């Protein structure tokens, strides 16, 4: 989230699209209701009339997977009706930039497209060099402040969406034209200085082959309306797990190291080469270009892992990925399915139910030599070898199940969706013999270190030189010590920015990190979370100034990255003089001497720096030349779709999306005529691994169901309560039919399209009698977004028949 | 009487509760007071944050001071500025995440081609895992790639997980994996 949960109350228009907070983030709804009490409108756009829709002021249905068309229509509506925030767009976004002559977009494809080569998992690849901005002699982007230049971003944007008329959008999304107009009109009303609109989205937007572009399209709308940086605005991802924000910040992902630093590539053989590759250079004195600090963060990370090792040497030890290659989830399971891995950790995760195309994941595990599964309860992954269609006597995989402690039984911090790092204390001691995940990791590490110290082994240096002593005390794993290490401390007496520090002192904030090895910091974004003043995440002080209280900022409650800034890009909430666009809900204000309110995005005087400090040029990116599938979002059909053609271009699907060559897909296939998506319910969570084992919750929702419209149920002769089979080209599950008005057939390209929906909380392993059913992910495809590889589990084609 | 909708619902709920408990034929007040006392006298109170979605609701946790020192109650933290004491159905059930006889008490092992789990000790399991990790790393660690570039990566091991870990655990887990040379590192955030 750019903003945070409480801030939703400051919104005049809360758009909920690609999420269902009433069911899945129920307590957040408190703040939506506060916004409504203040006169704000709740707008729900969802294929299904959800619990959120039932409390909304405005509801519009749409077909699964057509969000870019819906949002593209909104962009056109804003531009046609002159509803954008002119000063903000001109001064704070790249709308004025001139794009080079090589950029082109013709019939659904951008310039620079090359078709798939044999060894790639992507449909193709773009040469992004063709989408660059025109620069002046100093290397600063040329701008046309009048926005008249035919190749300025603003005019390219207009041209790009000129075809997204209400009628055409409606034909694609199935949303009635009048509903489109109502949503557009209401949300676009926030383009005024004293109004703010927010977006709350979740996996309903990410899990598509156009997932990133769904979010890009919305971010562009928020920039056009001046809604980024302000109270009640922003782009807000409702993260689904209590610490998925933290686990992402600490980068348990192939492509990034803690603090969103890049995983080194094989061609970057030295630390200098690596830093040079990822440190952007801007010659514009008004661009803060914050990432120019990259080497300070990368060196401090290396020193946190290897405090006693020279930084250049430590860099050499880091594993490198090959240039031009990706190593993401779907590829991992594809590779595993080919038998390429020997060992596997499935730590606090249940891929046999959560992975798209789950039967492929289940088969893949049988190709391993060994697997370690860490969890609270036995589950479909740990016990995969005795699952459906498995013959244990033919499965070689050696499996270790390690039972971990529950969250209440340990101390440590987690980071919520609003980036608040909150400390948890230990309640009861660990159950039975269970150990915390931290203890398990440390005890495993200590054994490996013993082995590498005492037995012959390959390349022992990175294992033996880890600053492992900084992770523990005499009782082993110690969360407080690691929290201090993540913040970072001084490794020697030194002076930074005119301030003297002693060895061992905590680094007060990332402004004091250095690239010479004098500081360590496990994650620069968390530097300032555990200072010499103590553990900031544990703070429970509700004190705030009147200005802070007005927007519910709570700066002294817990801690928020970066540097306790509660609303990101808040320099965009004020004009060039530092005065808030919206005097009723100011986030920051320049008093003439200093900033008051939230922690500003840099302390420079107003107007002296461009507000989007994490961007090289300092501007919000309406034109995004860094995306794999183009600088502007395009409507493409999902990999599996009920239609044969795309109304907007000749290109049916995202040409650069990820899919695997040997897999088949249902495209306008009469055998799989219904569009399907997965979702969640209030009483269950994710694969249900935890909630199915909790009696109170299982009783409330005991088994797999499928929601079917009355119209489709009539055609299929199915009544509520009937057992039906739902099948895709990859597999089938049984489900109890729930015949409902929540889903209705939509008119798409003059044809009736039926949609059905399934929760994905169930699995064969528990309840043990099989009464729960199995995972909806047995039906979903191994198709991924080209930027992230996130699987397309929110649109696929199925058939439904009586079981 | 001029009642807002919210107040009206509240009032109806209270009336319903009074009616329901009224039928029991005894006064509930002393029992409620007794329950409160139990929490205060016999339990240690700590705060936590809910383990389910990422709203980050504050919890108050009561742990018995005697007996098995188990958790006896979890409720919403009224001081917490986000949830102000309220919790959803899952959060209200958080006690059952911890106090649950379906939890696995000890490590388990499934040998190749075996049809069953076997209980094992932590020492046995961790010793054997460490050996398997080392063996796999030693056999599949590539100092160089096909183009001869130095890569120092372990190609035969992959890891997923976990957003269920605390921040500090996530950090040490990534350090653990990267020191072993893993590049195939993924978790919930990808799916």
PDB file of N, CA, C and O in Angstrom, chain A residues 203 242-243 247 252-254 316 320 322 329 342 348 370 397-399 401 409 413 417 422 427 429 433 447 452 456 458 522 542 682 693 695 788, chain B residues 44 52 54 70 79-80 90 100 102-103 105 108-110 123 127-128 132 134 136-138 145 152 156 162 165 167-168 171 178 185-187 190:
ATOM      1  N   UNK A 203      -5.607 -10.154  -5.230  1.00  0.00           N
ATOM      2  CA  UNK A 203      -5.224 -11.139  -6.238  1.00  0.00           C
ATOM      3  C   UNK A 203      -6.153 -11.134  -7.452  1.00  0.00           C
ATOM      4  O   UNK A 203      -5.799 -11.665  -8.494  1.00  0.00           O
ATOM      5  N   UNK A 242      -0.398 -12.267   6.678  1.00  0.00           N
ATOM      6  CA  UNK A 242      -0.057 -11.286   7.709  1.00  0.00           C
ATOM      7  C   UNK A 242       1.347 -10.728   7.526  1.00  0.00           C
ATOM      8  O   UNK A 242       1.610  -9.597   7.885  1.00  0.00           O
ATOM      9  N   UNK A 243       2.262 -11.528   6.951  1.00  0.00           N
ATOM     10  CA  UNK A 243       3.602 -10.973   6.738  1.00  0.00           C
ATOM     11  C   UNK A 243       4.086 -11.123   5.310  1.00  0.00           C
ATOM     12  O   UNK A 243       5.283 -11.208   5.059  1.00  0.00           O
ATOM     13  N   UNK A 247       7.853 -10.519   4.084  1.00  0.00           N
ATOM     14  CA  UNK A 247       8.623 -11.560   3.399  1.00  0.00           C
ATOM     15  C   UNK A 247       9.030 -11.091   2.004  1.00  0.00           C
ATOM     16  O   UNK A 247      10.037 -11.550   1.458  1.00  0.00           O
ATOM     17  N   UNK A 252      12.379 -13.084  -0.133  1.00  0.00           N
ATOM     18  CA  UNK A 252      12.443 -14.532  -0.330  1.00  0.00           C
ATOM     19  C   UNK A 252      11.928 -14.810  -1.748  1.00  0.00           C
ATOM     20  O   UNK A 252      10.946 -15.515  -1.960  1.00  0.00           O
ATOM     21  N   UNK A 253      12.578 -14.212  -2.710  1.00  0.00           N
ATOM     22  CA  UNK A 253      12.176 -14.267  -4.111  1.00  0.00           C
ATOM     23  C   UNK A 253      13.440 -14.318  -4.954  1.00  0.00           C
ATOM     24  O   UNK A 253      14.463 -13.762  -4.559  1.00  0.00           O
ATOM     25  N   UNK A 254      13.347 -14.968  -6.096  1.00  0.00           N
ATOM     26  CA  UNK A 254      14.572 -15.217  -6.864  1.00  0.00           C
ATOM     27  C   UNK A 254      15.235 -13.958  -7.371  1.00  0.00           C
ATOM     28  O   UNK A 254      16.455 -13.899  -7.495  1.00  0.00           O
ATOM     29  N   UNK A 316      31.423 -11.690  -4.404  1.00  0.00           N
ATOM     30  CA  UNK A 316      31.761 -12.829  -5.279  1.00  0.00           C
ATOM     31  C   UNK A 316      31.028 -14.091  -4.833  1.00  0.00           C
ATOM     32  O   UNK A 316      30.659 -14.931  -5.640  1.00  0.00           O
ATOM     33  N   UNK A 320      24.787 -16.137  -8.404  1.00  0.00           N
ATOM     34  CA  UNK A 320      24.410 -15.275  -9.531  1.00  0.00           C
ATOM     35  C   UNK A 320      23.450 -16.030 -10.455  1.00  0.00           C
ATOM     36  O   UNK A 320      23.599 -17.239 -10.672  1.00  0.00           O
ATOM     37  N   UNK A 322      21.725 -16.371 -14.354  1.00  0.00           N
ATOM     38  CA  UNK A 322      22.155 -16.112 -15.725  1.00  0.00           C
ATOM     39  C   UNK A 322      21.434 -14.899 -16.298  1.00  0.00           C
ATOM     40  O   UNK A 322      20.264 -14.657 -15.992  1.00  0.00           O
ATOM     41  N   UNK A 329       8.274 -19.082  -9.864  1.00  0.00           N
ATOM     42  CA  UNK A 329       7.475 -20.199  -9.336  1.00  0.00           C
ATOM     43  C   UNK A 329       7.110 -21.247 -10.388  1.00  0.00           C
ATOM     44  O   UNK A 329       7.404 -22.442 -10.236  1.00  0.00           O
ATOM     45  N   UNK A 342      17.168 -32.049  -6.862  1.00  0.00           N
ATOM     46  CA  UNK A 342      17.324 -33.168  -5.938  1.00  0.00           C
ATOM     47  C   UNK A 342      16.572 -32.865  -4.639  1.00  0.00           C
ATOM     48  O   UNK A 342      15.876 -33.712  -4.100  1.00  0.00           O
ATOM     49  N   UNK A 348       6.466 -23.609   5.375  1.00  0.00           N
ATOM     50  CA  UNK A 348       5.289 -22.779   5.657  1.00  0.00           C
ATOM     51  C   UNK A 348       4.480 -22.487   4.421  1.00  0.00           C
ATOM     52  O   UNK A 348       3.981 -21.382   4.241  1.00  0.00           O
ATOM     53  N   UNK A 370      14.718 -35.599  -2.024  1.00  0.00           N
ATOM     54  CA  UNK A 370      14.300 -35.297  -0.658  1.00  0.00           C
ATOM     55  C   UNK A 370      13.553 -33.980  -0.598  1.00  0.00           C
ATOM     56  O   UNK A 370      13.731 -33.107  -1.435  1.00  0.00           O
ATOM     57  N   UNK A 397      10.818 -40.055  -3.150  1.00  0.00           N
ATOM     58  CA  UNK A 397      11.130 -38.861  -2.360  1.00  0.00           C
ATOM     59  C   UNK A 397      11.152 -39.128  -0.850  1.00  0.00           C
ATOM     60  O   UNK A 397      10.182 -39.606  -0.280  1.00  0.00           O
ATOM     61  N   UNK A 398      12.282 -38.778  -0.256  1.00  0.00           N
ATOM     62  CA  UNK A 398      12.428 -38.883   1.192  1.00  0.00           C
ATOM     63  C   UNK A 398      11.862 -37.587   1.782  1.00  0.00           C
ATOM     64  O   UNK A 398      12.251 -36.498   1.361  1.00  0.00           O
ATOM     65  N   UNK A 399      10.920 -37.725   2.723  1.00  0.00           N
ATOM     66  CA  UNK A 399      10.245 -36.509   3.213  1.00  0.00           C
ATOM     67  C   UNK A 399      10.454 -36.326   4.714  1.00  0.00           C
ATOM     68  O   UNK A 399      10.284 -37.253   5.502  1.00  0.00           O
ATOM     69  N   UNK A 401       9.120 -33.993   7.831  1.00  0.00           N
ATOM     70  CA  UNK A 401       8.139 -33.005   8.287  1.00  0.00           C
ATOM     71  C   UNK A 401       8.609 -32.445   9.616  1.00  0.00           C
ATOM     72  O   UNK A 401       8.778 -33.178  10.590  1.00  0.00           O
ATOM     73  N   UNK A 409       3.419 -18.297  19.939  1.00  0.00           N
ATOM     74  CA  UNK A 409       4.430 -18.924  20.796  1.00  0.00           C
ATOM     75  C   UNK A 409       5.831 -18.362  20.592  1.00  0.00           C
ATOM     76  O   UNK A 409       6.807 -18.940  21.052  1.00  0.00           O
ATOM     77  N   UNK A 413       8.658  -9.650  14.615  1.00  0.00           N
ATOM     78  CA  UNK A 413       7.801  -8.628  14.012  1.00  0.00           C
ATOM     79  C   UNK A 413       7.211  -9.116  12.702  1.00  0.00           C
ATOM     80  O   UNK A 413       7.766 -10.002  12.048  1.00  0.00           O
ATOM     81  N   UNK A 417      -0.081  -4.708   5.521  1.00  0.00           N
ATOM     82  CA  UNK A 417      -0.217  -4.192   4.170  1.00  0.00           C
ATOM     83  C   UNK A 417       0.132  -2.712   4.088  1.00  0.00           C
ATOM     84  O   UNK A 417       0.650  -2.252   3.072  1.00  0.00           O
ATOM     85  N   UNK A 422       5.076  -4.403  13.062  1.00  0.00           N
ATOM     86  CA  UNK A 422       4.489  -4.499  14.400  1.00  0.00           C
ATOM     87  C   UNK A 422       5.098  -5.670  15.169  1.00  0.00           C
ATOM     88  O   UNK A 422       5.198  -6.774  14.635  1.00  0.00           O
ATOM     89  N   UNK A 427       3.521 -15.473  23.871  1.00  0.00           N
ATOM     90  CA  UNK A 427       2.512 -15.820  24.871  1.00  0.00           C
ATOM     91  C   UNK A 427       2.920 -17.150  25.475  1.00  0.00           C
ATOM     92  O   UNK A 427       3.867 -17.221  26.274  1.00  0.00           O
ATOM     93  N   UNK A 429       4.604 -20.968  25.648  1.00  0.00           N
ATOM     94  CA  UNK A 429       5.846 -21.566  25.118  1.00  0.00           C
ATOM     95  C   UNK A 429       5.475 -22.476  23.949  1.00  0.00           C
ATOM     96  O   UNK A 429       4.326 -22.898  23.825  1.00  0.00           O
ATOM     97  N   UNK A 433       7.072 -30.591  21.212  1.00  0.00           N
ATOM     98  CA  UNK A 433       8.508 -30.390  20.948  1.00  0.00           C
ATOM     99  C   UNK A 433       8.743 -29.356  19.859  1.00  0.00           C
ATOM    100  O   UNK A 433       9.869 -29.183  19.390  1.00  0.00           O
ATOM    101  N   UNK A 447      24.400 -27.141  12.122  1.00  0.00           N
ATOM    102  CA  UNK A 447      24.853 -28.475  11.688  1.00  0.00           C
ATOM    103  C   UNK A 447      25.628 -28.404  10.376  1.00  0.00           C
ATOM    104  O   UNK A 447      26.645 -29.065  10.199  1.00  0.00           O
ATOM    105  N   UNK A 452      30.730 -28.489   7.298  1.00  0.00           N
ATOM    106  CA  UNK A 452      31.696 -27.837   6.416  1.00  0.00           C
ATOM    107  C   UNK A 452      33.015 -27.544   7.116  1.00  0.00           C
ATOM    108  O   UNK A 452      34.051 -27.429   6.486  1.00  0.00           O
ATOM    109  N   UNK A 456      35.157 -32.705   4.383  1.00  0.00           N
ATOM    110  CA  UNK A 456      35.431 -32.090   3.090  1.00  0.00           C
ATOM    111  C   UNK A 456      34.120 -31.624   2.481  1.00  0.00           C
ATOM    112  O   UNK A 456      33.114 -32.312   2.562  1.00  0.00           O
ATOM    113  N   UNK A 458      32.444 -28.745  -0.765  1.00  0.00           N
ATOM    114  CA  UNK A 458      32.717 -27.818  -1.847  1.00  0.00           C
ATOM    115  C   UNK A 458      32.457 -26.379  -1.386  1.00  0.00           C
ATOM    116  O   UNK A 458      31.425 -26.116  -0.760  1.00  0.00           O
ATOM    117  N   UNK A 522      20.872  -5.190   7.328  1.00  0.00           N
ATOM    118  CA  UNK A 522      20.282  -6.343   6.645  1.00  0.00           C
ATOM    119  C   UNK A 522      19.224  -5.956   5.641  1.00  0.00           C
ATOM    120  O   UNK A 522      18.899  -6.735   4.737  1.00  0.00           O
ATOM    121  N   UNK A 542      -0.124   6.468  21.213  1.00  0.00           N
ATOM    122  CA  UNK A 542      -1.083   7.004  20.249  1.00  0.00           C
ATOM    123  C   UNK A 542      -1.010   8.526  20.111  1.00  0.00           C
ATOM    124  O   UNK A 542      -1.891   9.129  19.507  1.00  0.00           O
ATOM    125  N   UNK A 682     -14.706 -15.729   4.069  1.00  0.00           N
ATOM    126  CA  UNK A 682     -14.253 -15.124   5.343  1.00  0.00           C
ATOM    127  C   UNK A 682     -13.673 -16.119   6.322  1.00  0.00           C
ATOM    128  O   UNK A 682     -12.712 -15.819   7.012  1.00  0.00           O
ATOM    129  N   UNK A 693      -8.164 -27.052   9.872  1.00  0.00           N
ATOM    130  CA  UNK A 693      -7.833 -27.743  11.115  1.00  0.00           C
ATOM    131  C   UNK A 693      -8.417 -27.057  12.341  1.00  0.00           C
ATOM    132  O   UNK A 693      -8.168 -27.478  13.466  1.00  0.00           O
ATOM    133  N   UNK A 695     -11.731 -26.291  14.260  1.00  0.00           N
ATOM    134  CA  UNK A 695     -13.112 -26.793  14.263  1.00  0.00           C
ATOM    135  C   UNK A 695     -14.156 -25.708  14.035  1.00  0.00           C
ATOM    136  O   UNK A 695     -15.120 -25.895  13.313  1.00  0.00           O
ATOM    137  N   UNK A 788       6.067 -10.575 -13.827  1.00  0.00           N
ATOM    138  CA  UNK A 788       6.245 -11.148 -12.494  1.00  0.00           C
ATOM    139  C   UNK A 788       6.219 -12.668 -12.482  1.00  0.00           C
ATOM    140  O   UNK A 788       6.708 -13.281 -11.540  1.00  0.00           O
TER     141      UNK A 788
ATOM    142  N   UNK B  44      -1.032 -14.419  32.213  1.00  0.00           N
ATOM    143  CA  UNK B  44      -0.094 -13.384  31.827  1.00  0.00           C
ATOM    144  C   UNK B  44      -0.658 -12.770  30.551  1.00  0.00           C
ATOM    145  O   UNK B  44      -1.149 -13.495  29.679  1.00  0.00           O
ATOM    146  N   UNK B  52      -3.518 -13.973  10.188  1.00  0.00           N
ATOM    147  CA  UNK B  52      -4.180 -14.270   8.911  1.00  0.00           C
ATOM    148  C   UNK B  52      -3.900 -13.177   7.871  1.00  0.00           C
ATOM    149  O   UNK B  52      -2.802 -13.115   7.363  1.00  0.00           O
ATOM    150  N   UNK B  54      -3.401  -9.314   6.053  1.00  0.00           N
ATOM    151  CA  UNK B  54      -2.374  -8.312   6.350  1.00  0.00           C
ATOM    152  C   UNK B  54      -2.959  -6.993   6.832  1.00  0.00           C
ATOM    153  O   UNK B  54      -2.322  -5.957   6.714  1.00  0.00           O
ATOM    154  N   UNK B  70      -0.521 -22.855  29.004  1.00  0.00           N
ATOM    155  CA  UNK B  70      -1.045 -22.734  27.647  1.00  0.00           C
ATOM    156  C   UNK B  70      -1.865 -21.457  27.512  1.00  0.00           C
ATOM    157  O   UNK B  70      -2.255 -20.819  28.485  1.00  0.00           O
ATOM    158  N   UNK B  79      -6.991  -1.137  22.271  1.00  0.00           N
ATOM    159  CA  UNK B  79      -6.114   0.026  22.104  1.00  0.00           C
ATOM    160  C   UNK B  79      -5.544   0.128  20.700  1.00  0.00           C
ATOM    161  O   UNK B  79      -4.980   1.153  20.338  1.00  0.00           O
ATOM    162  N   UNK B  80      -5.630  -0.956  19.949  1.00  0.00           N
ATOM    163  CA  UNK B  80      -4.973  -0.941  18.644  1.00  0.00           C
ATOM    164  C   UNK B  80      -5.728  -0.030  17.676  1.00  0.00           C
ATOM    165  O   UNK B  80      -6.932  -0.189  17.488  1.00  0.00           O
ATOM    166  N   UNK B  90     -12.003 -15.321  11.523  1.00  0.00           N
ATOM    167  CA  UNK B  90     -10.727 -16.036  11.622  1.00  0.00           C
ATOM    168  C   UNK B  90      -9.909 -15.531  12.803  1.00  0.00           C
ATOM    169  O   UNK B  90      -9.387 -16.307  13.591  1.00  0.00           O
ATOM    170  N   UNK B 100      -4.444 -26.693  19.725  1.00  0.00           N
ATOM    171  CA  UNK B 100      -5.108 -27.525  18.740  1.00  0.00           C
ATOM    172  C   UNK B 100      -4.449 -28.904  18.745  1.00  0.00           C
ATOM    173  O   UNK B 100      -3.250 -29.033  18.460  1.00  0.00           O
ATOM    174  N   UNK B 102      -4.675 -31.201  16.773  1.00  0.00           N
ATOM    175  CA  UNK B 102      -4.299 -31.722  15.448  1.00  0.00           C
ATOM    176  C   UNK B 102      -2.896 -31.272  15.046  1.00  0.00           C
ATOM    177  O   UNK B 102      -2.385 -31.684  14.010  1.00  0.00           O
ATOM    178  N   UNK B 103      -2.290 -30.412  15.863  1.00  0.00           N
ATOM    179  CA  UNK B 103      -0.916 -30.013  15.551  1.00  0.00           C
ATOM    180  C   UNK B 103       0.004 -31.220  15.645  1.00  0.00           C
ATOM    181  O   UNK B 103      -0.222 -32.135  16.441  1.00  0.00           O
ATOM    182  N   UNK B 105       3.109 -32.953  16.957  1.00  0.00           N
ATOM    183  CA  UNK B 105       3.961 -32.670  18.117  1.00  0.00           C
ATOM    184  C   UNK B 105       5.461 -32.898  17.909  1.00  0.00           C
ATOM    185  O   UNK B 105       6.267 -32.261  18.565  1.00  0.00           O
ATOM    186  N   UNK B 108       8.483 -35.808  11.761  1.00  0.00           N
ATOM    187  CA  UNK B 108       8.093 -37.076  11.144  1.00  0.00           C
ATOM    188  C   UNK B 108       8.943 -37.321   9.906  1.00  0.00           C
ATOM    189  O   UNK B 108       9.433 -36.381   9.275  1.00  0.00           O
ATOM    190  N   UNK B 109       9.067 -38.592   9.583  1.00  0.00           N
ATOM    191  CA  UNK B 109       9.937 -38.980   8.477  1.00  0.00           C
ATOM    192  C   UNK B 109       9.233 -39.992   7.598  1.00  0.00           C
ATOM    193  O   UNK B 109       8.590 -40.926   8.088  1.00  0.00           O
ATOM    194  N   UNK B 110       9.340 -39.779   6.316  1.00  0.00           N
ATOM    195  CA  UNK B 110       8.799 -40.758   5.369  1.00  0.00           C
ATOM    196  C   UNK B 110       9.971 -41.218   4.511  1.00  0.00           C
ATOM    197  O   UNK B 110      10.563 -40.424   3.752  1.00  0.00           O
ATOM    198  N   UNK B 123      16.904 -34.245  16.694  1.00  0.00           N
ATOM    199  CA  UNK B 123      18.325 -34.426  16.374  1.00  0.00           C
ATOM    200  C   UNK B 123      18.502 -35.319  15.160  1.00  0.00           C
ATOM    201  O   UNK B 123      19.286 -35.018  14.259  1.00  0.00           O
ATOM    202  N   UNK B 127      19.992 -33.712  11.759  1.00  0.00           N
ATOM    203  CA  UNK B 127      21.272 -34.281  11.328  1.00  0.00           C
ATOM    204  C   UNK B 127      21.165 -34.797   9.898  1.00  0.00           C
ATOM    205  O   UNK B 127      22.018 -34.559   9.049  1.00  0.00           O
ATOM    206  N   UNK B 128      20.087 -35.537   9.671  1.00  0.00           N
ATOM    207  CA  UNK B 128      19.946 -36.160   8.350  1.00  0.00           C
ATOM    208  C   UNK B 128      19.666 -35.112   7.262  1.00  0.00           C
ATOM    209  O   UNK B 128      20.199 -35.211   6.163  1.00  0.00           O
ATOM    210  N   UNK B 132      21.818 -34.328   3.855  1.00  0.00           N
ATOM    211  CA  UNK B 132      21.230 -34.311   2.506  1.00  0.00           C
ATOM    212  C   UNK B 132      21.479 -32.968   1.823  1.00  0.00           C
ATOM    213  O   UNK B 132      21.768 -32.914   0.641  1.00  0.00           O
ATOM    214  N   UNK B 134      23.969 -30.914   2.409  1.00  0.00           N
ATOM    215  CA  UNK B 134      25.387 -30.795   2.062  1.00  0.00           C
ATOM    216  C   UNK B 134      25.719 -31.638   0.830  1.00  0.00           C
ATOM    217  O   UNK B 134      26.398 -31.181  -0.097  1.00  0.00           O
ATOM    218  N   UNK B 136      23.700 -32.594  -1.549  1.00  0.00           N
ATOM    219  CA  UNK B 136      23.117 -31.997  -2.751  1.00  0.00           C
ATOM    220  C   UNK B 136      23.909 -30.774  -3.180  1.00  0.00           C
ATOM    221  O   UNK B 136      24.190 -30.569  -4.358  1.00  0.00           O
ATOM    222  N   UNK B 137      24.276 -29.958  -2.189  1.00  0.00           N
ATOM    223  CA  UNK B 137      25.042 -28.756  -2.525  1.00  0.00           C
ATOM    224  C   UNK B 137      26.390 -29.142  -3.141  1.00  0.00           C
ATOM    225  O   UNK B 137      26.788 -28.608  -4.178  1.00  0.00           O
ATOM    226  N   UNK B 138      27.078 -30.070  -2.494  1.00  0.00           N
ATOM    227  CA  UNK B 138      28.399 -30.452  -2.997  1.00  0.00           C
ATOM    228  C   UNK B 138      28.313 -31.034  -4.407  1.00  0.00           C
ATOM    229  O   UNK B 138      29.207 -30.843  -5.235  1.00  0.00           O
ATOM    230  N   UNK B 145      29.045 -20.909 -14.932  1.00  0.00           N
ATOM    231  CA  UNK B 145      27.957 -21.334 -15.822  1.00  0.00           C
ATOM    232  C   UNK B 145      28.511 -21.792 -17.162  1.00  0.00           C
ATOM    233  O   UNK B 145      29.736 -21.827 -17.355  1.00  0.00           O
ATOM    234  N   UNK B 152      28.670 -19.386  -8.715  1.00  0.00           N
ATOM    235  CA  UNK B 152      28.597 -19.904  -7.330  1.00  0.00           C
ATOM    236  C   UNK B 152      27.188 -20.260  -6.885  1.00  0.00           C
ATOM    237  O   UNK B 152      26.729 -19.833  -5.834  1.00  0.00           O
ATOM    238  N   UNK B 156      20.812 -27.748  -7.707  1.00  0.00           N
ATOM    239  CA  UNK B 156      19.973 -28.912  -7.437  1.00  0.00           C
ATOM    240  C   UNK B 156      18.999 -28.753  -6.287  1.00  0.00           C
ATOM    241  O   UNK B 156      18.392 -29.722  -5.843  1.00  0.00           O
ATOM    242  N   UNK B 162       8.691 -18.182   3.369  1.00  0.00           N
ATOM    243  CA  UNK B 162       7.290 -18.183   3.675  1.00  0.00           C
ATOM    244  C   UNK B 162       6.841 -16.860   4.262  1.00  0.00           C
ATOM    245  O   UNK B 162       7.550 -16.266   5.089  1.00  0.00           O
ATOM    246  N   UNK B 165       6.395 -16.607   8.069  1.00  0.00           N
ATOM    247  CA  UNK B 165       7.521 -16.369   8.974  1.00  0.00           C
ATOM    248  C   UNK B 165       7.530 -14.907   9.427  1.00  0.00           C
ATOM    249  O   UNK B 165       7.056 -14.030   8.707  1.00  0.00           O
ATOM    250  N   UNK B 167       9.481 -11.309  10.244  1.00  0.00           N
ATOM    251  CA  UNK B 167      10.501 -10.603   9.463  1.00  0.00           C
ATOM    252  C   UNK B 167      11.904 -11.131   9.737  1.00  0.00           C
ATOM    253  O   UNK B 167      12.691 -11.360   8.817  1.00  0.00           O
ATOM    254  N   UNK B 168      12.198 -11.312  11.017  1.00  0.00           N
ATOM    255  CA  UNK B 168      13.552 -11.715  11.392  1.00  0.00           C
ATOM    256  C   UNK B 168      13.846 -13.121  10.875  1.00  0.00           C
ATOM    257  O   UNK B 168      14.958 -13.427  10.454  1.00  0.00           O
ATOM    258  N   UNK B 171      14.493 -12.968   7.158  1.00  0.00           N
ATOM    259  CA  UNK B 171      15.830 -12.471   6.845  1.00  0.00           C
ATOM    260  C   UNK B 171      16.878 -13.576   7.024  1.00  0.00           C
ATOM    261  O   UNK B 171      17.709 -13.787   6.142  1.00  0.00           O
ATOM    262  N   UNK B 178      20.905 -18.249   0.631  1.00  0.00           N
ATOM    263  CA  UNK B 178      21.861 -17.631  -0.301  1.00  0.00           C
ATOM    264  C   UNK B 178      23.289 -18.024   0.031  1.00  0.00           C
ATOM    265  O   UNK B 178      24.116 -18.143  -0.872  1.00  0.00           O
ATOM    266  N   UNK B 185      14.565 -19.432  -5.322  1.00  0.00           N
ATOM    267  CA  UNK B 185      13.958 -19.044  -4.047  1.00  0.00           C
ATOM    268  C   UNK B 185      12.656 -18.317  -4.370  1.00  0.00           C
ATOM    269  O   UNK B 185      12.669 -17.301  -5.060  1.00  0.00           O
ATOM    270  N   UNK B 186      11.555 -18.845  -3.894  1.00  0.00           N
ATOM    271  CA  UNK B 186      10.262 -18.222  -4.161  1.00  0.00           C
ATOM    272  C   UNK B 186       9.374 -18.345  -2.923  1.00  0.00           C
ATOM    273  O   UNK B 186       9.709 -19.054  -1.974  1.00  0.00           O
ATOM    274  N   UNK B 187       8.251 -17.678  -2.918  1.00  0.00           N
ATOM    275  CA  UNK B 187       7.280 -17.859  -1.830  1.00  0.00           C
ATOM    276  C   UNK B 187       5.937 -17.272  -2.212  1.00  0.00           C
ATOM    277  O   UNK B 187       5.734 -16.845  -3.343  1.00  0.00           O
ATOM    278  N   UNK B 190       4.710 -14.651  -4.861  1.00  0.00           N
ATOM    279  CA  UNK B 190       4.708 -14.883  -6.308  1.00  0.00           C
ATOM    280  C   UNK B 190       3.371 -15.424  -6.791  1.00  0.00           C
ATOM    281  O   UNK B 190       3.095 -15.431  -7.987  1.00  0.00           O
TER     282      UNK B 190
END
